[in-house]
Tab-separated table of C-alpha atoms in Angstrom:
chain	number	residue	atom	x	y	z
A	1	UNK	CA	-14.152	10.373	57.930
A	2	UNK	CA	-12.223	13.417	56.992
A	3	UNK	CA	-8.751	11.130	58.142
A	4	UNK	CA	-9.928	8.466	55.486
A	5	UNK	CA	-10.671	10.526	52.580
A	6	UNK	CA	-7.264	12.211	53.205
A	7	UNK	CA	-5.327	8.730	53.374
A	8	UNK	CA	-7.225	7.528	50.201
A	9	UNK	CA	-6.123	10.918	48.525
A	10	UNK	CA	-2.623	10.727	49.588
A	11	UNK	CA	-2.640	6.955	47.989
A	12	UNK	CA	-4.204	8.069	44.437
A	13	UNK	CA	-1.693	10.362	44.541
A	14	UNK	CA	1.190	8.204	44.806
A	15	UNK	CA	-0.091	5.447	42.972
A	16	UNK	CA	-0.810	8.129	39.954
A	17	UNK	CA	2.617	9.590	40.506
A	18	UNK	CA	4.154	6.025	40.234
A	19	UNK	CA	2.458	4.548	37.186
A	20	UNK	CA	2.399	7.843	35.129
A	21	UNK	CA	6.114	7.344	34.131
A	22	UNK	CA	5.400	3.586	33.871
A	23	UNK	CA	2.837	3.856	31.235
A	24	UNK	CA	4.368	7.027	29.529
A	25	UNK	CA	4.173	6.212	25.749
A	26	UNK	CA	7.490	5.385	24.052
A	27	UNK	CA	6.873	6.345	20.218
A	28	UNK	CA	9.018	4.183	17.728
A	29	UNK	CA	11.227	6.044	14.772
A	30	UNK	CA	9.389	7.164	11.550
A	31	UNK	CA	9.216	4.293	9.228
A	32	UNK	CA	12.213	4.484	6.513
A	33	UNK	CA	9.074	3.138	3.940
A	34	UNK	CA	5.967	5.998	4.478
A	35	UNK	CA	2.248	4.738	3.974
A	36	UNK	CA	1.113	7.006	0.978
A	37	UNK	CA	-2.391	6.588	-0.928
A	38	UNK	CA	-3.447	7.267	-3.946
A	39	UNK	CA	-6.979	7.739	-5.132
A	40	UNK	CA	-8.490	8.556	-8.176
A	41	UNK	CA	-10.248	11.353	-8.522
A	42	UNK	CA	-7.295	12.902	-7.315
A	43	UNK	CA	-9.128	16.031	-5.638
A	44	UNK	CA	-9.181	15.199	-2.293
A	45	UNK	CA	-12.590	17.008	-2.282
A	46	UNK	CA	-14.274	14.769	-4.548
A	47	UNK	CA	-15.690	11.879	-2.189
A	48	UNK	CA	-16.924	10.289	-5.258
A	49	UNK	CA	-14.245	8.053	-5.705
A	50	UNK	CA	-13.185	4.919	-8.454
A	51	UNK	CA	-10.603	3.488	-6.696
A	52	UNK	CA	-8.158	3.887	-4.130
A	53	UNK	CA	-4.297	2.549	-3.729
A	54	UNK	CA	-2.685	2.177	0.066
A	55	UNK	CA	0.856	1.324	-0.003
A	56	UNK	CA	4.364	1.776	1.299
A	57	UNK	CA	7.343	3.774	-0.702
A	58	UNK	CA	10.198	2.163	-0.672
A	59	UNK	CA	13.745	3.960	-1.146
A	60	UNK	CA	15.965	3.009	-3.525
A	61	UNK	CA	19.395	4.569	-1.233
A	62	UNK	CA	22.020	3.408	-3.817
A	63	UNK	CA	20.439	-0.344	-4.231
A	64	UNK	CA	19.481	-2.284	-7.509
A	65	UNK	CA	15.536	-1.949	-8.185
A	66	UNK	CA	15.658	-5.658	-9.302
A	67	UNK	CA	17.359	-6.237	-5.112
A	68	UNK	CA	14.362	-4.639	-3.908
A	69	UNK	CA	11.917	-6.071	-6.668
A	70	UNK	CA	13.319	-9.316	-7.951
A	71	UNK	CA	12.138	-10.295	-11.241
A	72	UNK	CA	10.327	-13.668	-11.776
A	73	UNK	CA	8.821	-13.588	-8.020
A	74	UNK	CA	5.554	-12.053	-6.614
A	75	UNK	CA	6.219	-8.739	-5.228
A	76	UNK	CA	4.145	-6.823	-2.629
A	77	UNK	CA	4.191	-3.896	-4.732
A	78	UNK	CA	5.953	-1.540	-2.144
A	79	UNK	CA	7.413	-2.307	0.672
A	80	UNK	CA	5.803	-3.383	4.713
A	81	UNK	CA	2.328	-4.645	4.479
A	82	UNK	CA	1.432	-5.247	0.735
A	83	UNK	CA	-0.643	-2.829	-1.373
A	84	UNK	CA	-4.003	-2.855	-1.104
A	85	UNK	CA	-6.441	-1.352	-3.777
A	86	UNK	CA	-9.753	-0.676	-3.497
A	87	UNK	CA	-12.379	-0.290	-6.455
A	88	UNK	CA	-15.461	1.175	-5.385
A	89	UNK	CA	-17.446	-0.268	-8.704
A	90	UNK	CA	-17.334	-2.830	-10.718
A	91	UNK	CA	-14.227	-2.811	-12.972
A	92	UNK	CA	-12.091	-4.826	-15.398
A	93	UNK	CA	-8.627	-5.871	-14.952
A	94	UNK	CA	-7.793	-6.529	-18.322
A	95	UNK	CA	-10.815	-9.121	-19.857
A	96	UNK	CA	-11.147	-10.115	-16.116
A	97	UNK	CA	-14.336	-8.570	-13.879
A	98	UNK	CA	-13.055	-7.362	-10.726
A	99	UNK	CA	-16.402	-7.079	-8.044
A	100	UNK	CA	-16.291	-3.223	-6.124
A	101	UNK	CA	-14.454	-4.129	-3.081
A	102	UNK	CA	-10.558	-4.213	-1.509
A	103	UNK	CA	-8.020	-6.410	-2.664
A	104	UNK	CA	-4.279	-7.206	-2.247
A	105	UNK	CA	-2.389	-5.708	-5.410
A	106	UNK	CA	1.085	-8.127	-6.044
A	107	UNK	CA	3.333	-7.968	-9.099
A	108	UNK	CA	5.441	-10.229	-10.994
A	109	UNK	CA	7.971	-7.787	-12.071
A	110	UNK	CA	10.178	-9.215	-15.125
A	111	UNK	CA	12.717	-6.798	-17.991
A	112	UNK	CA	9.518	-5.983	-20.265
A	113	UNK	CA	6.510	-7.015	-18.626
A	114	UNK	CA	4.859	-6.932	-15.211
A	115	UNK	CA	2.067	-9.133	-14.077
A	116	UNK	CA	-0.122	-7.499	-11.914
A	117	UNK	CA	-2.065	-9.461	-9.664
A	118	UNK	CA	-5.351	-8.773	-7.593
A	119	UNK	CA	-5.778	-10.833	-4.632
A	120	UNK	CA	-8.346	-11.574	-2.642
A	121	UNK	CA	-6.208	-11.550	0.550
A	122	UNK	CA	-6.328	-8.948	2.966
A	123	UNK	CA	-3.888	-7.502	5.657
A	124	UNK	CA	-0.792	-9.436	4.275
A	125	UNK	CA	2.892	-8.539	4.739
A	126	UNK	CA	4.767	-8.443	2.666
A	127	UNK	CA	4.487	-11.802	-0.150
A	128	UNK	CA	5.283	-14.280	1.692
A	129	UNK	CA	2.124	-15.649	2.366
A	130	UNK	CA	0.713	-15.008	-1.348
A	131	UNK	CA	-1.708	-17.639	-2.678
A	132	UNK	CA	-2.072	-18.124	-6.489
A	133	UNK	CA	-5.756	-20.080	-5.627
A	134	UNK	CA	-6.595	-16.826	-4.244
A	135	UNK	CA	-6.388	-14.524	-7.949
A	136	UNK	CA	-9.005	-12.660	-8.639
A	137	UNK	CA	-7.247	-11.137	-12.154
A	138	UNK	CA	-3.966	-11.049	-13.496
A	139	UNK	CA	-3.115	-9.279	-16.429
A	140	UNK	CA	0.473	-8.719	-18.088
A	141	UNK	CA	1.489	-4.799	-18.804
A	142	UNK	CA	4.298	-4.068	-20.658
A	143	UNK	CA	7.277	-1.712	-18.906
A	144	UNK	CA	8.619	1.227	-20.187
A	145	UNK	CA	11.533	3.382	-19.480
A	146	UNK	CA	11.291	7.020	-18.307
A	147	UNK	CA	14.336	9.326	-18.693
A	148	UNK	CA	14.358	10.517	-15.106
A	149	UNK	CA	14.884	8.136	-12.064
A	150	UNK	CA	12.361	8.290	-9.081
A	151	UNK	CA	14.150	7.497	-6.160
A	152	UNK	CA	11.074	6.377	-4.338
A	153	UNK	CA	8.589	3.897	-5.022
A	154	UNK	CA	5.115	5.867	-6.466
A	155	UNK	CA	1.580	5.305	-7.577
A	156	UNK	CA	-0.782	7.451	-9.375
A	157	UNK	CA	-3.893	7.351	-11.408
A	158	UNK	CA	-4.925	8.791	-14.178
A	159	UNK	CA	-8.135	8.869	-16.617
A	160	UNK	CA	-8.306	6.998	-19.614
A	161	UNK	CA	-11.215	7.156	-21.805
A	162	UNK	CA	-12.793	4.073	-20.757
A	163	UNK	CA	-11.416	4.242	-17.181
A	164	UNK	CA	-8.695	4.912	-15.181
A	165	UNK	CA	-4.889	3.788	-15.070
A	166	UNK	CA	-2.640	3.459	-12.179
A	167	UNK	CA	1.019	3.966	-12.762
A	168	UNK	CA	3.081	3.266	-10.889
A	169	UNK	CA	7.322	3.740	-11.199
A	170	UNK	CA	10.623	3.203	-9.523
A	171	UNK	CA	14.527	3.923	-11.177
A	172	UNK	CA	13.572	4.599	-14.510
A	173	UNK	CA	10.824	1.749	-14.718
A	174	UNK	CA	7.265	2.507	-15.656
A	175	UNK	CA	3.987	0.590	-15.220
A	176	UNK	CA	0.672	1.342	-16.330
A	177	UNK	CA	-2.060	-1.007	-15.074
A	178	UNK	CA	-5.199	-0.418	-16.835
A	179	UNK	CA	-8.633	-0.636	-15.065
A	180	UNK	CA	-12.328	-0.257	-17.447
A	181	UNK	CA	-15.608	0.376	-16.669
């Protein structure tokens, strides 16, 4: 008896010894486009949120804003998986009623206008699989021009006095996407 349970020991043994390095966890590099989120309240204490933003920040690194976010076509609004807001009430997107809930956000970006574009879609990547028939709002915002550059891509909300705004810029370009109660 004592024989056996020292032969089955020996073999867990070696078998853990073998497959330990064969299952050992090879990390990939940190993506060149972070996750970020942005959420408004902005206090991260506050639970009690509006809405929520989750998207990737792309770099400029020395290329054209309009290579990375080419104006006429629908654009994931970062970069990797496409943006995804969340509203946790009811809210209008322009004259549009957008239900509480989580939704793709896209962009048509163009020299003095963006149209922004809630999507029902979910866990999409990138815009290549974007489907008008699937529009929950659109709304056209105009663009203005900061004097300092952001190098990456950035969102942010802020109150309004009938709701919130997300803003979001890249370069010198500015977007401000209205959202009422």
């Amino acid at each position: 008896m004592k024989k056996s349970t020292l032969i089955a020991t020996i073999a867990f043994a070696f078998t853990l010894l073998l497959s330990s390095n064969a299952n050992a966890q090879k990390f990939p590099d940190l993506d060149k486009s972070p996750m970020d989120v942005a959420s408004y309240p902005t206090d991260y204490k506050n639970a009690d949120k509006l809405a929520k933003v989750t998207y990737s920040r792309p770099q400029l690194k020395g290329r054209s804003l309009n290579e990375l976010a080419p104006a006429g076509k629908v654009w994931r609004t970062g970069a990797n998986e496409a943006a995804e807001i969340t509203l946790y009430k009811d809210m209008k997107l322009g004259e549009t009623k957008v239900k509480a809930g989580t939704y793709t956000l896209y962009a048509i970006p163009e020299k003095d206008n963006y149209t922004i574009i809630i999507s029902k879609d979910l866990n999409v990547w990138g815009s290549y699989f974007y489907k008008e028939a699937n529009d929950v709002a659109r709304l056209k915002v105009p663009v203005t021009e900061a004097a300092d550059s952001l190098e990456s891509f950035s969102m942010i909300f802020t109150k309004a006095d009938n709701g919130i705004v997300l803003n979001f810029g890249w370069d010198k370009v500015r977007v401000a996407v209205p959202f009422t109660e």
